[in-house]
CSV table of C-alpha atoms in Angstrom, one decimal:
chain,number,residue,atom,x,y,z
A,29,MET,CA,-34.2,29.4,3.0
A,30,PHE,CA,-36.2,26.2,2.2
A,31,TYR,CA,-33.3,24.7,0.2
A,32,LYS,CA,-30.8,25.6,2.9
A,33,THR,CA,-33.0,23.9,5.5
A,34,LEU,CA,-33.4,20.9,3.2
A,35,TYR,CA,-29.7,20.6,2.7
A,36,VAL,CA,-29.0,20.7,6.4
A,37,GLY,CA,-31.6,18.0,6.9
A,38,ILE,CA,-30.1,15.8,4.3
A,39,CYS,CA,-26.7,16.2,5.8
A,40,ALA,CA,-28.0,15.4,9.3
A,41,ILE,CA,-29.6,12.2,8.0
A,42,GLY,CA,-26.4,11.2,6.2
A,43,LEU,CA,-24.4,11.8,9.4
A,44,ALA,CA,-26.8,9.7,11.4
A,45,TRP,CA,-26.6,6.9,8.8
A,46,VAL,CA,-22.8,6.9,9.1
A,47,TYR,CA,-22.9,7.0,12.8
A,48,ASN,CA,-25.3,4.0,13.0
A,49,THR,CA,-23.6,2.0,10.2
A,50,TRP,CA,-19.9,2.3,11.2
A,51,TYR,CA,-18.2,1.5,14.5
A,52,THR,CA,-17.0,4.6,16.3
A,53,ALA,CA,-15.3,5.3,19.6
A,54,LYS,CA,-18.6,6.6,21.0
A,55,ASP,CA,-20.4,3.2,20.8
A,56,VAL,CA,-21.3,1.6,24.0
A,57,ASP,CA,-18.5,-0.8,25.3
A,58,GLN,CA,-16.5,0.2,22.2
A,59,GLU,CA,-13.1,-0.5,23.9
A,60,GLN,CA,-14.3,-4.0,24.8
A,61,ILE,CA,-15.0,-4.7,21.1
A,62,GLU,CA,-11.4,-3.6,20.2
A,63,GLU,CA,-10.0,-5.6,23.2
A,64,ASP,CA,-11.8,-8.7,21.9
A,65,ILE,CA,-10.3,-8.3,18.5
A,66,ILE,CA,-6.8,-7.8,19.9
A,67,ASN,CA,-7.1,-11.0,22.0
A,68,ALA,CA,-8.6,-13.0,19.1
A,69,TRP,CA,-5.7,-12.0,16.9
A,70,LYS,CA,-3.3,-13.5,19.3
A,71,LYS,CA,-4.9,-16.9,18.6
A,72,HIS,CA,-5.0,-16.4,14.9
A,73,VAL,CA,-1.5,-15.1,14.2
A,74,VAL,CA,0.6,-18.3,14.0
A,75,SER,CA,3.5,-19.1,11.8
A,76,PRO,CA,3.1,-21.7,9.0
A,77,PRO,CA,5.0,-25.0,9.2
A,78,VAL,CA,7.6,-23.8,6.7
A,79,THR,CA,8.8,-20.1,6.8
A,80,PHE,CA,10.8,-18.0,4.4
A,81,GLN,CA,14.5,-17.7,5.6
A,82,ARG,CA,16.4,-16.3,2.6
A,83,LEU,CA,15.1,-13.2,0.8
A,84,HIS,CA,16.2,-11.2,-2.2
A,85,VAL,CA,14.7,-7.7,-2.0
A,86,GLY,CA,14.8,-4.6,-4.3
A,87,ILE,CA,14.8,-2.3,-6.2
A,88,ASN,CA,13.8,1.1,-4.8
A,89,SER,CA,15.4,2.8,-1.8
A,90,ASN,CA,15.9,6.4,-0.6
A,91,VAL,CA,15.9,8.7,2.4
A,92,ASP,CA,12.4,10.0,3.4
A,93,LEU,CA,12.1,13.6,4.6
A,94,ILE,CA,8.8,13.5,6.6
A,95,VAL,CA,7.1,16.9,7.1
A,96,PRO,CA,3.6,18.2,7.9
A,97,GLY,CA,2.1,18.6,4.5
A,98,VAL,CA,-0.1,21.7,5.2
A,99,GLY,CA,2.7,23.3,7.1
A,100,LEU,CA,5.1,22.9,4.2
A,101,LEU,CA,2.7,24.4,1.7
A,102,LYS,CA,2.2,27.4,4.1
A,103,ALA,CA,6.0,27.8,4.5
A,104,LEU,CA,6.3,27.8,0.7
A,105,ARG,CA,3.6,30.5,0.6
A,106,VAL,CA,1.4,28.3,-1.6
A,107,PRO,CA,-2.2,29.3,-1.2
A,108,SER,CA,-5.0,26.7,-1.1
A,109,GLY,CA,-6.9,26.4,-4.3
A,110,ARG,CA,-8.5,23.9,-6.6
A,111,ARG,CA,-8.4,20.1,-6.2
A,112,GLU,CA,-7.1,18.4,-9.4
A,113,ASN,CA,-5.1,15.2,-9.9
A,114,LYS,CA,-2.0,15.6,-12.0
A,115,ASP,CA,0.0,12.7,-13.4
A,116,VAL,CA,3.3,14.4,-12.8
A,117,LEU,CA,4.2,17.7,-11.0
A,118,LYS,CA,5.8,20.5,-13.0
A,119,ASN,CA,5.5,23.4,-10.5
A,120,LEU,CA,4.2,24.4,-7.1
A,121,ASP,CA,0.7,24.9,-8.4
A,122,ASP,CA,0.6,21.3,-9.5
A,123,LEU,CA,1.8,20.3,-6.1
A,124,GLN,CA,-1.0,22.2,-4.4
A,125,ASP,CA,-3.7,20.9,-6.8
A,126,THR,CA,-2.7,17.3,-6.5
A,127,PHE,CA,-2.0,17.4,-2.7
A,128,ALA,CA,-5.4,19.0,-2.2
A,129,HIS,CA,-7.1,16.3,-4.4
A,130,PHE,CA,-5.9,13.4,-2.3
A,131,PHE,CA,-6.0,15.3,1.0
A,132,ALA,CA,-9.8,15.7,0.5
A,133,LYS,CA,-10.2,12.0,-0.2
A,134,GLY,CA,-7.8,10.9,2.5
A,135,SER,CA,-6.0,8.6,0.1
A,136,ALA,CA,-2.3,7.9,-0.1
A,137,ALA,CA,-0.7,9.0,-3.3
A,138,GLU,CA,2.7,9.5,-4.9
A,139,ARG,CA,3.8,11.8,-7.8
A,140,ALA,CA,7.1,12.6,-9.4
A,141,PHE,CA,8.5,16.2,-9.8
A,142,LEU,CA,9.9,17.0,-13.2
A,143,ASP,CA,11.9,20.1,-12.2
A,144,LYS,CA,15.0,19.3,-10.1
A,145,ASP,CA,15.6,22.9,-9.0
A,146,ILE,CA,12.0,23.4,-7.8
A,147,PHE,CA,12.1,20.1,-5.9
A,148,GLN,CA,15.4,21.0,-4.2
A,149,LYS,CA,13.8,24.3,-3.1
A,150,ILE,CA,10.9,22.4,-1.6
A,151,VAL,CA,13.2,20.0,0.2
A,152,SER,CA,15.3,23.0,1.6
A,153,THR,CA,12.1,24.6,2.9
A,154,GLY,CA,11.1,21.2,4.4
A,155,ASN,CA,14.4,21.0,6.3
A,156,THR,CA,13.6,24.3,8.0
A,157,LEU,CA,10.4,23.0,9.6
A,158,GLU,CA,10.7,22.3,13.3
A,159,ASN,CA,9.3,18.8,13.2
A,160,ALA,CA,11.0,17.6,10.0
A,161,GLN,CA,12.4,14.0,10.3
A,162,TYR,CA,14.5,11.7,8.2
A,163,TYR,CA,13.7,8.0,7.9
A,164,ILE,CA,14.4,5.0,5.7
A,165,GLY,CA,12.4,5.3,2.4
A,166,GLY,CA,11.5,3.3,-0.6
A,167,ASN,CA,9.1,0.4,-0.7
A,168,ALA,CA,11.8,-2.2,-1.1
A,169,ALA,CA,14.0,-0.8,1.7
A,170,LEU,CA,11.0,-0.5,4.0
A,171,MET,CA,10.0,-4.1,3.4
A,172,ALA,CA,13.6,-5.3,4.0
A,173,SER,CA,13.9,-3.2,7.2
A,174,LYS,CA,10.5,-4.4,8.6
A,175,ILE,CA,11.3,-8.1,8.0
A,176,SER,CA,14.8,-7.7,9.5
A,177,GLU,CA,13.2,-6.1,12.6
A,178,GLN,CA,10.5,-8.7,13.0
A,179,PHE,CA,12.5,-11.7,11.9
A,180,PRO,CA,16.1,-11.1,12.8
A,181,GLU,CA,17.1,-14.7,11.9
A,182,VAL,CA,16.1,-14.2,8.2
A,183,LYS,CA,18.9,-13.5,5.7
A,184,ILE,CA,18.2,-10.6,3.3
A,185,ASN,CA,20.1,-9.6,0.2
A,186,PHE,CA,19.1,-6.0,-0.6
A,187,ILE,CA,19.6,-4.3,-4.0
A,188,GLY,CA,18.7,-0.6,-4.4
A,189,PRO,CA,20.4,2.8,-4.6
A,190,VAL,CA,21.9,3.3,-1.2
A,191,GLY,CA,23.6,6.6,-0.4
A,192,PRO,CA,25.7,7.4,2.7
A,193,LYS,CA,22.8,8.6,5.0
A,194,LEU,CA,20.6,5.6,4.1
A,195,LEU,CA,23.5,3.2,4.6
A,196,GLU,CA,23.8,4.4,8.2
A,197,MET,CA,20.1,4.0,8.7
A,198,LEU,CA,19.5,0.5,7.2
A,199,PRO,CA,19.8,-2.5,9.5
A,200,LYS,CA,23.3,-3.8,9.7
A,201,SER,CA,22.0,-7.4,9.1
A,202,LEU,CA,21.1,-6.6,5.5
A,203,ASN,CA,23.6,-7.8,2.9
A,204,ILE,CA,24.1,-4.7,0.6
A,205,PRO,CA,26.5,-5.4,-2.3
A,206,THR,CA,28.9,-2.6,-3.3
A,207,ALA,CA,27.0,-2.3,-6.6
A,208,SER,CA,24.1,-0.8,-4.7
A,209,HIS,CA,26.1,2.1,-3.3
A,210,ILE,CA,25.6,5.6,-4.7
A,211,SER,CA,27.5,8.8,-3.8
A,212,THR,CA,24.5,11.0,-2.9
A,213,ASP,CA,21.2,10.0,-1.3
A,214,GLU,CA,18.0,10.2,-3.2
A,215,VAL,CA,15.4,12.2,-1.1
A,216,HIS,CA,11.7,11.7,-1.2
A,217,LEU,CA,9.4,14.2,0.5
A,218,ILE,CA,6.6,12.7,2.6
A,219,MET,CA,3.8,15.3,3.3
A,220,GLU,CA,1.8,13.9,6.2
A,221,TYR,CA,-1.5,15.1,7.5
A,222,GLY,CA,-3.8,14.2,10.4
A,223,VAL,CA,-7.5,13.3,10.5
A,224,GLY,CA,-9.7,16.4,10.6
A,225,GLU,CA,-6.8,18.7,9.5
A,226,THR,CA,-7.8,21.6,7.2
A,227,TRP,CA,-6.3,23.0,4.1
A,228,GLY,CA,-8.3,25.9,2.8
A,229,ASP,CA,-11.9,24.8,2.7
A,230,VAL,CA,-11.0,21.1,2.7
A,231,GLN,CA,-10.9,18.8,5.7
A,232,SER,CA,-9.0,15.5,5.6
A,233,PRO,CA,-11.3,12.5,6.5
A,234,VAL,CA,-8.4,10.3,7.7
A,235,ALA,CA,-4.7,10.6,8.5
A,236,ASN,CA,-2.5,9.8,5.5
A,237,ARG,CA,0.4,11.2,3.4
A,238,PHE,CA,1.3,12.5,-0.1
A,239,ILE,CA,4.7,11.7,-1.5
A,240,THR,CA,6.7,13.5,-4.1
A,241,SER,CA,10.3,13.2,-5.4
A,242,TYR,CA,12.8,14.1,-8.0
A,243,ASP,CA,14.7,10.9,-8.1
A,244,GLU,CA,17.3,10.0,-10.8
A,245,SER,CA,18.3,6.5,-9.6
A,246,ASN,CA,14.9,5.1,-8.7
A,247,SER,CA,13.0,6.9,-11.5
A,248,GLN,CA,15.2,5.2,-14.1
A,249,ALA,CA,15.3,1.8,-12.2
A,250,THR,CA,19.1,1.9,-12.5
A,251,MET,CA,19.4,-1.2,-10.2
A,252,LEU,CA,17.2,-3.5,-12.2
A,253,GLU,CA,20.0,-5.3,-14.0
A,254,THR,CA,22.0,-5.6,-10.8
A,255,TYR,CA,18.9,-6.9,-9.0
A,256,PHE,CA,18.4,-9.8,-11.4
A,257,GLU,CA,22.1,-10.6,-12.0
A,258,SER,CA,22.8,-10.9,-8.3
A,259,LEU,CA,19.8,-13.2,-7.6
A,260,ASP,CA,21.0,-16.7,-6.7
A,261,THR,CA,17.9,-18.8,-7.0
A,262,SER,CA,19.5,-21.7,-5.3
A,263,LYS,CA,20.1,-19.6,-2.1
A,264,THR,CA,16.7,-17.8,-2.1
A,265,ASP,CA,13.2,-18.8,-1.0
A,266,LEU,CA,11.4,-15.5,-1.5
A,267,VAL,CA,11.9,-12.7,-4.0
A,268,LEU,CA,10.4,-9.2,-3.3
A,269,ILE,CA,10.4,-6.4,-5.9
A,270,SER,CA,8.9,-2.9,-5.9
A,271,GLY,CA,9.6,0.5,-7.4
A,272,LEU,CA,8.0,0.2,-10.8
A,273,HIS,CA,5.7,3.1,-10.1
A,274,ILE,CA,8.5,5.6,-10.0
A,275,LEU,CA,9.2,5.0,-13.7
A,276,GLU,CA,6.0,6.9,-14.4
A,277,GLY,CA,7.9,10.1,-14.6
A,278,GLN,CA,9.8,8.9,-17.6
A,279,SER,CA,8.7,8.8,-21.3
A,280,LYS,CA,6.5,5.9,-22.4
A,281,ASP,CA,9.2,4.4,-24.6
A,282,PHE,CA,11.7,4.4,-21.7
A,283,PHE,CA,9.1,2.9,-19.4
A,284,ILE,CA,8.3,0.1,-21.8
A,285,ARG,CA,12.0,-0.7,-22.2
A,286,ARG,CA,12.5,-1.0,-18.4
A,287,ILE,CA,9.4,-3.0,-18.0
A,288,GLN,CA,10.8,-5.5,-20.6
A,289,VAL,CA,13.9,-5.8,-18.5
A,290,VAL,CA,11.6,-6.7,-15.5
A,291,CYS,CA,9.8,-9.3,-17.6
A,292,ASP,CA,13.0,-10.8,-18.9
A,293,GLY,CA,14.4,-11.1,-15.4
A,294,LEU,CA,11.2,-12.6,-14.0
A,295,ASN,CA,11.0,-15.2,-16.8
A,296,LYS,CA,14.4,-16.6,-15.6
A,297,ILE,CA,13.1,-17.2,-12.0
A,298,PRO,CA,11.8,-20.8,-11.5
A,299,LYS,CA,8.1,-21.1,-10.7
A,300,SER,CA,9.0,-23.0,-7.5
A,301,LEU,CA,10.5,-19.7,-6.1
A,302,PRO,CA,7.7,-17.2,-5.1
A,303,VAL,CA,8.0,-13.6,-6.3
A,304,HIS,CA,6.0,-10.8,-4.6
A,305,LEU,CA,5.4,-7.5,-6.4
A,306,GLU,CA,4.4,-4.5,-4.3
A,307,LEU,CA,2.6,-1.8,-6.2
A,308,ALA,CA,2.4,1.9,-5.3
A,309,SER,CA,0.4,4.9,-6.5
A,310,MET,CA,0.3,5.6,-10.2
A,311,ALA,CA,-1.8,8.0,-12.3
A,312,ASN,CA,-1.2,7.1,-16.0
A,313,GLU,CA,-3.4,4.4,-17.5
A,314,ASP,CA,-0.9,3.9,-20.3
A,315,PHE,CA,1.8,3.0,-17.7
A,316,VAL,CA,-0.5,0.8,-15.5
A,317,LYS,CA,-1.8,-1.3,-18.4
A,318,PRO,CA,1.6,-2.8,-19.3
A,319,ILE,CA,2.1,-3.7,-15.6
A,320,LEU,CA,-1.2,-5.5,-15.7
A,321,THR,CA,-0.8,-7.3,-19.0
A,322,LYS,CA,2.9,-8.0,-19.0
A,323,VAL,CA,4.2,-8.1,-15.4
A,324,ILE,CA,1.7,-9.4,-12.8
A,325,SER,CA,1.2,-12.8,-14.5
A,326,LYS,CA,5.0,-13.3,-14.0
A,327,VAL,CA,4.8,-12.8,-10.2
A,328,SER,CA,3.3,-15.2,-7.6
A,329,SER,CA,1.9,-12.5,-5.2
A,330,LEU,CA,0.7,-8.9,-5.5
A,331,GLY,CA,0.3,-6.2,-2.8
A,332,LEU,CA,-1.7,-3.0,-3.3
A,333,ASN,CA,-3.9,-0.5,-1.5
A,334,GLU,CA,-7.3,1.0,-2.4
A,335,GLN,CA,-6.0,3.7,-4.7
A,336,GLU,CA,-3.9,1.2,-6.6
A,337,LEU,CA,-6.6,-1.5,-6.8
A,338,ALA,CA,-9.3,0.9,-8.0
A,339,PHE,CA,-6.9,2.4,-10.6
A,340,ALA,CA,-5.9,-1.1,-11.8
A,341,SER,CA,-9.6,-1.9,-12.3
A,342,LEU,CA,-10.1,1.4,-14.2
A,343,ALA,CA,-7.1,0.8,-16.5
A,344,GLY,CA,-8.0,-2.9,-17.1
A,345,ASN,CA,-11.8,-2.4,-17.4
A,346,GLY,CA,-12.5,-4.3,-14.3
A,347,PRO,CA,-15.4,-4.1,-11.8
A,348,HIS,CA,-16.5,-0.9,-10.1
A,349,SER,CA,-13.9,1.0,-12.2
A,350,SER,CA,-15.9,4.2,-12.2
A,351,ASP,CA,-15.5,4.4,-8.4
A,352,PHE,CA,-11.9,5.5,-8.8
A,353,HIS,CA,-13.0,9.0,-9.7
A,354,HIS,CA,-15.2,9.6,-6.7
A,355,GLN,CA,-14.1,7.1,-4.1
A,356,ALA,CA,-13.3,8.7,-0.7
A,357,GLY,CA,-11.9,6.5,2.0
A,358,PRO,CA,-12.0,2.7,2.0
A,359,PRO,CA,-14.2,1.0,-0.7
A,360,GLU,CA,-17.1,-1.1,0.4
A,361,ILE,CA,-15.9,-4.6,1.3
A,362,TYR,CA,-17.7,-6.5,-1.4
A,363,LYS,CA,-16.3,-4.1,-4.1
A,364,ALA,CA,-12.7,-4.7,-2.9
A,365,SER,CA,-13.4,-8.5,-3.0
A,366,ASP,CA,-14.8,-8.2,-6.5
A,367,MET,CA,-11.7,-6.4,-7.7
A,368,VAL,CA,-9.3,-8.8,-6.0
A,369,MET,CA,-11.3,-11.7,-7.6
A,370,TRP,CA,-11.1,-10.0,-11.0
A,371,LEU,CA,-7.3,-9.6,-10.8
A,372,LEU,CA,-7.0,-13.3,-10.0
A,373,GLN,CA,-9.4,-14.4,-12.7
A,374,GLN,CA,-8.1,-12.0,-15.4
A,375,TYR,CA,-4.4,-12.3,-14.8
A,376,GLY,CA,-3.9,-15.2,-12.4
A,377,GLN,CA,-3.2,-18.9,-12.8
A,378,SER,CA,-6.1,-20.8,-14.3
A,379,SER,CA,-7.1,-23.3,-16.9
A,380,ARG,CA,-7.4,-20.5,-19.5
A,381,ASN,CA,-4.1,-18.9,-18.4
A,382,PRO,CA,-1.9,-21.9,-17.2
A,383,GLU,CA,1.4,-20.0,-17.8
A,384,SER,CA,0.5,-17.3,-15.2
A,385,ARG,CA,2.2,-17.7,-11.8
A,386,LEU,CA,0.0,-15.1,-10.0
A,387,THR,CA,-1.9,-17.0,-7.2
A,388,ARG,CA,-2.1,-14.4,-4.4
A,389,VAL,CA,-3.3,-10.8,-3.9
A,390,HIS,CA,-3.0,-8.9,-0.7
A,391,PHE,CA,-5.3,-5.8,-0.6
A,392,HIS,CA,-4.9,-3.4,2.3
A,393,CYS,CA,-6.7,-0.1,3.2
A,394,LEU,CA,-7.3,1.9,6.3
A,395,ALA,CA,-10.2,-0.1,7.6
A,396,TYR,CA,-9.6,-3.7,6.6
A,397,HIS,CA,-7.4,-6.1,4.6
A,398,ILE,CA,-8.3,-9.0,2.2
A,399,ILE,CA,-6.0,-11.8,1.0
A,400,GLY,CA,-7.3,-13.8,-2.0
A,401,ASN,CA,-5.5,-16.7,-3.4
A,402,VAL,CA,-5.9,-19.6,-5.8
A,403,LYS,CA,-7.1,-22.5,-3.7
A,404,GLY,CA,-4.2,-24.7,-2.5
A,405,ALA,CA,-1.5,-22.4,-3.8
A,406,TRP,CA,-0.9,-20.7,-0.5
A,407,THR,CA,-1.7,-21.7,3.1
A,408,ASN,CA,-2.0,-19.8,6.4
A,409,SER,CA,-3.7,-16.9,4.8
A,410,ALA,CA,-6.1,-16.3,7.7
A,411,ALA,CA,-3.1,-15.9,10.0
A,412,ALA,CA,-1.3,-13.7,7.4
A,413,VAL,CA,-4.2,-11.3,7.0
A,414,ALA,CA,-4.6,-11.0,10.8
A,415,ALA,CA,-0.8,-10.4,11.1
A,416,GLY,CA,-0.9,-7.7,8.5
A,417,SER,CA,-3.9,-6.0,10.0
A,418,ARG,CA,-2.4,-6.0,13.4
A,419,MET,CA,0.9,-4.6,12.1
A,420,ALA,CA,-1.0,-1.6,10.6
A,421,GLY,CA,-2.2,-0.5,14.0
A,422,LYS,CA,1.1,-1.2,15.8
A,423,GLN,CA,3.2,0.8,13.3
A,424,ALA,CA,0.7,3.7,13.0
A,425,CYS,CA,0.6,4.1,16.8
A,426,ASP,CA,4.4,3.3,17.0
A,427,VAL,CA,3.9,0.7,19.8
A,428,GLN,CA,5.0,-2.9,20.3
A,429,GLN,CA,1.6,-4.0,21.6
A,430,LEU,CA,-1.9,-2.7,20.8
A,431,ASN,CA,-4.3,-1.7,23.5
A,432,SER,CA,-8.0,-0.7,23.1
A,433,SER,CA,-7.6,2.8,24.3
A,434,ILE,CA,-5.4,4.0,21.4
A,435,VAL,CA,-7.3,2.5,18.4
A,436,ASP,CA,-10.7,2.5,16.8
A,437,LEU,CA,-12.6,-0.1,14.8
A,438,LYS,CA,-13.7,1.4,11.5
A,439,ILE,CA,-15.4,-1.4,9.4
A,440,PRO,CA,-19.2,-1.4,9.0
A,441,LYS,CA,-21.3,-3.2,11.6
A,442,LYS,CA,-23.1,-4.9,8.7
A,443,PHE,CA,-21.5,-5.7,5.4
A,444,LYS,CA,-21.3,-8.1,2.5
A,445,ALA,CA,-17.9,-9.9,2.2
A,446,PHE,CA,-18.5,-10.4,-1.5
A,447,SER,CA,-21.2,-9.5,-4.1
A,448,ASP,CA,-23.5,-12.5,-3.6
A,449,ASP,CA,-23.1,-12.6,0.1
A,450,ILE,CA,-25.8,-12.0,2.7
A,451,ASP,CA,-25.4,-9.2,5.2
A,452,ARG,CA,-23.1,-10.2,8.0
A,453,GLU,CA,-22.9,-8.9,11.5
A,454,PHE,CA,-19.2,-8.4,12.5
A,455,ASP,CA,-18.2,-10.5,15.5
A,456,PRO,CA,-15.2,-9.0,17.3
A,457,LYS,CA,-14.4,-12.3,18.9
A,458,LYS,CA,-14.0,-13.8,15.3
A,459,PRO,CA,-12.1,-11.0,13.5
A,460,VAL,CA,-11.0,-13.1,10.6
A,461,ILE,CA,-13.6,-14.0,8.0
A,462,SER,CA,-12.8,-16.7,5.4
A,463,TRP,CA,-14.7,-18.0,2.4
A,464,GLU,CA,-14.2,-20.0,-0.8
A,465,THR,CA,-15.7,-19.3,-4.2
A,466,ASP,CA,-15.0,-20.6,-7.7
A,467,GLY,CA,-11.6,-22.1,-6.8
A,468,PHE,CA,-10.4,-19.2,-4.8
A,469,GLU,CA,-9.9,-18.7,-1.0
A,470,PHE,CA,-10.4,-15.4,0.7
A,471,SER,CA,-9.6,-14.1,4.2
A,472,LEU,CA,-10.6,-10.7,5.6
A,473,SER,CA,-9.7,-8.9,8.8
A,474,PRO,CA,-10.4,-5.4,10.1
A,475,VAL,CA,-7.7,-2.9,11.0
A,476,LEU,CA,-7.7,-1.2,14.4
A,477,VAL,CA,-7.1,2.4,13.3
A,478,CYS,CA,-4.7,4.4,15.4
A,479,LYS,CA,-6.4,7.4,17.0
A,480,ASP,CA,-3.3,9.5,17.1
A,481,PRO,CA,-1.0,8.1,14.3
A,482,GLN,CA,2.7,8.8,14.7
A,483,LYS,CA,3.8,7.6,11.3
A,484,THR,CA,1.7,6.8,8.2
A,485,VAL,CA,4.4,6.3,5.6
A,486,GLY,CA,5.5,2.8,4.9
A,487,LEU,CA,2.4,1.2,6.3
A,488,GLY,CA,1.5,-0.7,3.1
A,489,ASP,CA,5.1,-2.1,2.8
A,490,SER,CA,5.1,-3.3,6.5
A,491,ILE,CA,1.6,-4.8,6.0
A,492,SER,CA,2.6,-6.7,2.9
A,493,ALA,CA,5.9,-7.8,4.2
A,494,THR,CA,4.3,-9.1,7.5
A,495,GLY,CA,1.5,-10.9,5.6
A,496,LEU,CA,4.1,-12.6,3.4
A,497,MET,CA,6.2,-13.8,6.3
A,498,PHE,CA,3.1,-15.5,7.8
A,499,SER,CA,2.2,-17.2,4.5
A,500,GLU,CA,3.4,-20.4,3.0
A,501,TYR,CA,3.9,-21.0,-0.7
A,502,MET,CA,2.8,-24.5,-1.7
A,503,TYR,CA,4.2,-24.8,-5.3
A,504,ALA,CA,7.4,-26.5,-4.2
A,505,SER,CA,5.5,-29.1,-2.2
A,506,LYS,CA,3.4,-30.3,-5.1
C-alpha cells in the first residue's frame, strides 16, 4: 500500500510539473497568447527579394488511403499486444507491434510490408471502413501539390510513378511527363489516430499517423533515372527530391546501388542550383548511414522531423543519440538544436569539408520548428521558419486562417534554445527566436497545435515546402 501511495504521489508531482512547465489551454488568457503569436507571424512571414519560380520535383508518389488506425486493427481482428519496433513488416503481428510502439510515443513512422497478399487484404479491409478516404500521397507529390496550391505562378516539373487515380487528383498545373505514368496506382495506407485515443492499455499522447505500404515502383525508385535525365538545369532554380526511405524494404546491395545512382545524379547538378532532400521515417542504421555519409553532403538543404533527426544522430554517433530509444513527443529544444548543429558541422559545408554543399537544415516537430544554416548561405530564414510553423497549424486544422480558439501552444514556458544558452521566457509577441553561433545562423518558432486535427499526413512535406519557398539561396549571388 505504501508503494502504491508513493507511486501515485510521484505521478501527481510529475503531472504538476508538466502543467506548470508547458503551455496548455487551461492557462489564464491562453487564447490571447495564441492570438498574439498569430498576429506576430503576419509581420514575420514576408517573401525574400528573389523567389523560386521553376521547380523540378520527385521521385515518390502514390495514392494514400487514410483510415482510423485503431479502427482498422479492430476490423482486422488484430488484438492489442506488445510494443516493439520492427524494421519491416512481415505479417499482421508485426503491424500491431510496430503501430503500438509509435502510437505510445505519438511519433510519426513509416514501414514497408514484405507480403503483397497480406497488404492487399489490409487495404481491402480499410476500404470497408465508413470514414476511409483517398488523397494524394508520397512526399514528392505532396510537396509539389502544396507549392502549386500556395504559389500558382510557380512552374513545376514532376517526376514520379503516377497512376490513373493519382493523375486525376494532382493539380493540373503540374507538368508530368509521359515517362512518369504507370498503369496501376501504388497505394499507401495511412493509419491515423487522435490525441488521447486508446489501443489496448496504451494511450496516444498526440495525434499522429503510422504509414505502411507494399510499393513496387517507389520501393525500387524506378523513376530515379528519369528524374535526373529530365532535369534541365538551365530552366530550373530549385530541385526537390524525396523517397529514399522507401528503399529500406529492399536488400542492402540493391539499396547501395540505387543510392549510387542518386549520388551520380546529384554530382551533375551545379552548386549554384539548390537541391533540397526531404527525409522520412527509417529504422535500419545500415541504410541510414550511407544517406548520411554519401548523400546529404551533395544536397544544399535537408528537411526532417524528430524521429528522423534522432535516428540520424543514433546512426551517425551524434549528440543525444541514446534519446532515440526512449524519446516520447518533441525533444527538448536545445537537444534538437545540438543535433541540427551536428549535422551541419559533421556533413555540411566548412573549411574541413569544402566540397560539401549542405548549408541548411529544417527540423520540424509537433511543438516547434528550427532552421539552421551556414551563415550567409541562405537568407530570410526567420520568415521561413514562421511560415512553416504557421502552415503546420493551418493544414492540421484544415483552415485557410488560424484563430486562437482552435489551436494550443505546446512549447515550454522556459527553455534553452541551445546547450550553452540561459533559460528563456517565451514571448508570444516575438514568436521567432534567432541566434548565431560558430558561423551558423538559427531561427526557431513554435507551432500552434490543432486541437481537433483533420489531417496529419503530409504535414512535414507541406512544412518543408513552405519553408523553402520563403527562403533565398545566396550561392548564385556570390
